């Protein structure tokens, strides 16, 4: 593993344990086994390291989404994918993404860091809301709007539909974070949630 990647890994581990604000560049360098001046040859500042972690996470997510045949951030493109997706396929895709968010090391540690930091740093609190709530609801509501207009789903308020779909998933994810021994139980609930949502809004239920 190259030094730049080792710095990111060490920094994120420290951020997830102590919060972003409470970690200093010298601690990151020590964790990597180098001196602070050497670290600055790779990253200009702690914020530069943070931004590099964000880039790593996006690249990892894009790879995972592509493996599922979706874009992951372009709602218009992804709506086309869901035109002919069966309930079983929807469950498989949902469970795969949930497992990724739960177990991917960067994603898991970053979520823990923002959970700690949201009460200390207003900028990171905004990032927390955007990362785990606002962007997801915007993406999903745009996709549900397209699917409703195309008759794939029953009509409804797309934003409320997105809220109904997303909120239980995020709740289950954070429960797994706190109580990992309950993962099997909670992922079973996730499957039930996806199937019930599909049956409530699926076009075959439209009367």
CSV table of C-alpha atoms in Angstrom, one decimal:
chain,number,residue,atom,x,y,z
A,1,UNK,CA,0.0,0.0,0.0
A,2,UNK,CA,1.4,3.4,-1.0
A,3,UNK,CA,2.0,6.2,1.6
A,4,UNK,CA,-0.9,8.3,0.4
A,5,UNK,CA,-3.4,5.5,0.9
A,6,UNK,CA,-1.9,4.7,4.3
A,7,UNK,CA,-2.4,8.3,5.3
A,8,UNK,CA,-6.0,8.2,4.3
A,9,UNK,CA,-6.6,4.9,6.1
A,10,UNK,CA,-4.9,6.1,9.3
A,11,UNK,CA,-6.7,9.5,9.2
A,12,UNK,CA,-10.1,8.0,8.7
A,13,UNK,CA,-9.6,5.5,11.5
A,14,UNK,CA,-8.6,8.3,13.9
A,15,UNK,CA,-11.5,10.5,12.7
A,16,UNK,CA,-14.0,7.7,13.4
A,17,UNK,CA,-12.6,7.2,16.9
A,18,UNK,CA,-12.1,10.8,18.0
A,19,UNK,CA,-14.0,13.0,15.6
A,20,UNK,CA,-12.5,15.1,12.9
A,21,UNK,CA,-12.0,18.2,15.1
A,22,UNK,CA,-10.0,16.3,17.7
A,23,UNK,CA,-7.4,14.8,15.4
A,24,UNK,CA,-4.2,16.6,14.5
A,25,UNK,CA,-1.9,16.1,11.5
A,26,UNK,CA,0.9,15.0,13.8
A,27,UNK,CA,-1.3,12.1,15.1
A,28,UNK,CA,-2.0,11.0,11.6
A,29,UNK,CA,1.7,11.1,10.7
A,30,UNK,CA,2.5,9.1,13.8
A,31,UNK,CA,-0.1,6.5,13.1
A,32,UNK,CA,1.4,6.0,9.6
A,33,UNK,CA,4.9,5.9,11.0
A,34,UNK,CA,6.2,9.1,9.3
A,35,UNK,CA,7.0,12.7,10.4
A,36,UNK,CA,4.5,15.5,9.8
A,37,UNK,CA,6.7,17.2,7.2
A,38,UNK,CA,6.7,14.0,5.2
A,39,UNK,CA,2.9,13.9,5.4
A,40,UNK,CA,2.7,17.4,4.0
A,41,UNK,CA,4.5,16.2,0.9
A,42,UNK,CA,1.4,14.2,0.1
A,43,UNK,CA,-1.4,16.3,1.5
A,44,UNK,CA,-1.4,20.1,2.1
A,45,UNK,CA,-3.6,20.0,5.2
A,46,UNK,CA,-6.0,17.9,7.3
A,47,UNK,CA,-8.8,19.3,5.2
A,48,UNK,CA,-7.0,18.1,2.1
A,49,UNK,CA,-6.9,14.6,3.6
A,50,UNK,CA,-10.6,14.8,4.3
A,51,UNK,CA,-11.4,15.8,0.8
A,52,UNK,CA,-9.3,12.9,-0.5
A,53,UNK,CA,-11.3,10.5,1.7
A,54,UNK,CA,-14.5,11.9,0.1
A,55,UNK,CA,-13.0,11.2,-3.4
A,56,UNK,CA,-12.1,7.7,-2.4
A,57,UNK,CA,-15.6,7.0,-1.1
A,58,UNK,CA,-17.2,8.4,-4.3
A,59,UNK,CA,-15.0,6.2,-6.5
A,60,UNK,CA,-15.8,3.2,-4.4
A,61,UNK,CA,-19.5,3.9,-4.5
A,62,UNK,CA,-19.5,4.5,-8.3
A,63,UNK,CA,-17.8,1.1,-8.7
A,64,UNK,CA,-20.4,-0.7,-6.6
A,65,UNK,CA,-23.3,1.0,-8.3
A,66,UNK,CA,-21.9,0.1,-11.7
A,67,UNK,CA,-21.6,-3.5,-10.6
A,68,UNK,CA,-25.4,-3.4,-10.0
A,69,UNK,CA,-26.0,-1.8,-13.4
A,70,UNK,CA,-27.0,1.6,-12.1
A,71,UNK,CA,-25.5,5.0,-12.0
A,72,UNK,CA,-26.2,5.6,-8.4
A,73,UNK,CA,-26.5,9.4,-8.6
A,74,UNK,CA,-28.3,10.1,-11.9
A,75,UNK,CA,-32.0,9.6,-11.1
A,76,UNK,CA,-33.1,9.9,-14.7
A,77,UNK,CA,-30.7,7.3,-15.9
A,78,UNK,CA,-31.5,4.9,-13.1
A,79,UNK,CA,-35.3,5.2,-13.5
A,80,UNK,CA,-34.9,3.4,-16.8
A,81,UNK,CA,-33.3,0.5,-15.0
A,82,UNK,CA,-36.2,0.0,-12.7
A,83,UNK,CA,-38.9,0.0,-15.5
A,84,UNK,CA,-38.8,-3.8,-15.7
A,85,UNK,CA,-37.2,-4.8,-12.4
A,86,UNK,CA,-39.0,-7.6,-10.5
A,87,UNK,CA,-39.6,-7.5,-6.8
A,88,UNK,CA,-36.9,-10.1,-6.2
A,89,UNK,CA,-34.4,-8.1,-8.3
A,90,UNK,CA,-35.3,-4.9,-6.4
A,91,UNK,CA,-34.7,-6.8,-3.1
A,92,UNK,CA,-31.4,-8.1,-4.3
A,93,UNK,CA,-30.2,-4.7,-5.4
A,94,UNK,CA,-31.4,-3.1,-2.1
A,95,UNK,CA,-29.7,-5.7,0.0
A,96,UNK,CA,-26.5,-5.4,-1.9
A,97,UNK,CA,-26.3,-1.7,-1.5
A,98,UNK,CA,-27.2,-1.9,2.2
A,99,UNK,CA,-24.4,-4.4,2.7
A,100,UNK,CA,-22.0,-2.1,1.0
A,101,UNK,CA,-22.9,0.9,3.1
A,102,UNK,CA,-22.8,-1.3,6.3
A,103,UNK,CA,-19.5,-3.1,5.7
A,104,UNK,CA,-17.3,-1.0,3.4
A,105,UNK,CA,-14.6,0.2,5.7
A,106,UNK,CA,-14.4,3.8,4.4
A,107,UNK,CA,-18.1,4.3,4.3
A,108,UNK,CA,-18.7,2.8,7.8
A,109,UNK,CA,-15.9,4.8,9.4
A,110,UNK,CA,-16.9,8.0,7.6
A,111,UNK,CA,-20.5,7.6,8.9
A,112,UNK,CA,-19.3,7.1,12.4
A,113,UNK,CA,-17.1,10.2,12.2
A,114,UNK,CA,-19.9,12.4,11.0
A,115,UNK,CA,-22.2,11.0,13.7
A,116,UNK,CA,-19.7,12.1,16.3
A,117,UNK,CA,-18.9,15.4,14.6
A,118,UNK,CA,-22.4,16.6,13.8
A,119,UNK,CA,-22.7,18.2,17.2
A,120,UNK,CA,-19.4,20.0,17.1
A,121,UNK,CA,-18.8,21.3,13.6
A,122,UNK,CA,-21.7,23.1,11.8
A,123,UNK,CA,-20.1,22.5,8.4
A,124,UNK,CA,-19.8,18.8,9.0
A,125,UNK,CA,-23.3,18.7,10.4
A,126,UNK,CA,-24.5,20.0,7.0
A,127,UNK,CA,-22.4,17.4,5.3
A,128,UNK,CA,-24.0,14.7,7.5
A,129,UNK,CA,-27.5,15.9,6.5
A,130,UNK,CA,-26.6,16.1,2.8
A,131,UNK,CA,-24.7,12.8,2.7
A,132,UNK,CA,-27.3,10.6,4.4
A,133,UNK,CA,-30.6,12.4,4.0
A,134,UNK,CA,-31.0,15.3,1.6
A,135,UNK,CA,-29.1,13.9,-1.4
A,136,UNK,CA,-30.7,10.5,-1.0
A,137,UNK,CA,-34.2,12.0,-0.8
A,138,UNK,CA,-33.5,14.2,-3.8
A,139,UNK,CA,-32.3,11.3,-5.9
A,140,UNK,CA,-35.1,8.9,-4.9
A,141,UNK,CA,-37.9,11.5,-5.2
A,142,UNK,CA,-36.7,12.4,-8.8
A,143,UNK,CA,-36.6,8.7,-9.7
A,144,UNK,CA,-40.1,8.0,-8.1
A,145,UNK,CA,-41.5,11.0,-10.0
A,146,UNK,CA,-40.3,9.6,-13.3
A,147,UNK,CA,-41.6,6.1,-12.5
A,148,UNK,CA,-45.0,7.5,-11.4
A,149,UNK,CA,-45.3,9.6,-14.5
A,150,UNK,CA,-44.4,6.6,-16.7
A,151,UNK,CA,-47.0,4.4,-14.9
A,152,UNK,CA,-44.4,2.1,-13.4
A,153,UNK,CA,-45.5,3.0,-9.9
A,154,UNK,CA,-48.8,4.3,-8.5
A,155,UNK,CA,-49.1,8.0,-8.3
A,156,UNK,CA,-48.3,9.8,-5.1
A,157,UNK,CA,-46.1,12.6,-3.8
A,158,UNK,CA,-42.6,11.5,-4.9
A,159,UNK,CA,-40.9,13.2,-2.0
A,160,UNK,CA,-43.1,11.5,0.6
A,161,UNK,CA,-42.6,8.2,-1.2
A,162,UNK,CA,-38.8,8.8,-1.0
A,163,UNK,CA,-39.1,9.6,2.7
A,164,UNK,CA,-41.1,6.4,3.3
A,165,UNK,CA,-38.6,4.3,1.4
A,166,UNK,CA,-35.4,5.9,2.8
A,167,UNK,CA,-36.1,6.5,6.4
A,168,UNK,CA,-36.5,2.8,7.5
A,169,UNK,CA,-33.4,1.9,5.5
A,170,UNK,CA,-31.3,4.5,7.3
A,171,UNK,CA,-32.8,3.5,10.6
A,172,UNK,CA,-31.8,-0.1,10.1
A,173,UNK,CA,-28.4,0.9,9.0
A,174,UNK,CA,-27.7,2.9,12.1
A,175,UNK,CA,-29.1,0.2,14.3
A,176,UNK,CA,-26.7,-2.3,12.7
A,177,UNK,CA,-23.9,0.2,13.5
A,178,UNK,CA,-24.8,0.3,17.1
A,179,UNK,CA,-25.8,-3.4,17.5
A,180,UNK,CA,-23.9,-5.4,14.9
A,181,UNK,CA,-25.0,-8.7,16.5
A,182,UNK,CA,-28.5,-7.9,15.2
A,183,UNK,CA,-27.5,-7.7,11.6
A,184,UNK,CA,-29.3,-10.9,10.4
A,185,UNK,CA,-32.5,-9.8,12.1
A,186,UNK,CA,-32.3,-6.3,10.8
A,187,UNK,CA,-31.5,-7.2,7.2
A,188,UNK,CA,-34.5,-9.6,7.3
A,189,UNK,CA,-36.6,-6.5,8.2
A,190,UNK,CA,-35.0,-4.6,5.3
A,191,UNK,CA,-36.1,-7.3,2.9
A,192,UNK,CA,-39.7,-7.1,4.3
A,193,UNK,CA,-39.6,-3.3,4.0
A,194,UNK,CA,-38.5,-3.3,0.3
A,195,UNK,CA,-41.1,-6.0,-0.6
A,196,UNK,CA,-43.9,-4.1,1.2
A,197,UNK,CA,-43.0,-0.8,-0.4
A,198,UNK,CA,-43.0,-2.5,-3.8
A,199,UNK,CA,-46.4,-4.0,-3.2
A,200,UNK,CA,-47.9,-0.7,-1.9
A,201,UNK,CA,-46.7,1.4,-4.8
A,202,UNK,CA,-46.4,-1.2,-7.6
A,203,UNK,CA,-48.6,-0.5,-10.6
A,204,UNK,CA,-50.3,-3.9,-10.3
A,205,UNK,CA,-51.9,-2.6,-7.1
A,206,UNK,CA,-53.4,0.5,-8.8
A,207,UNK,CA,-57.1,0.2,-8.9
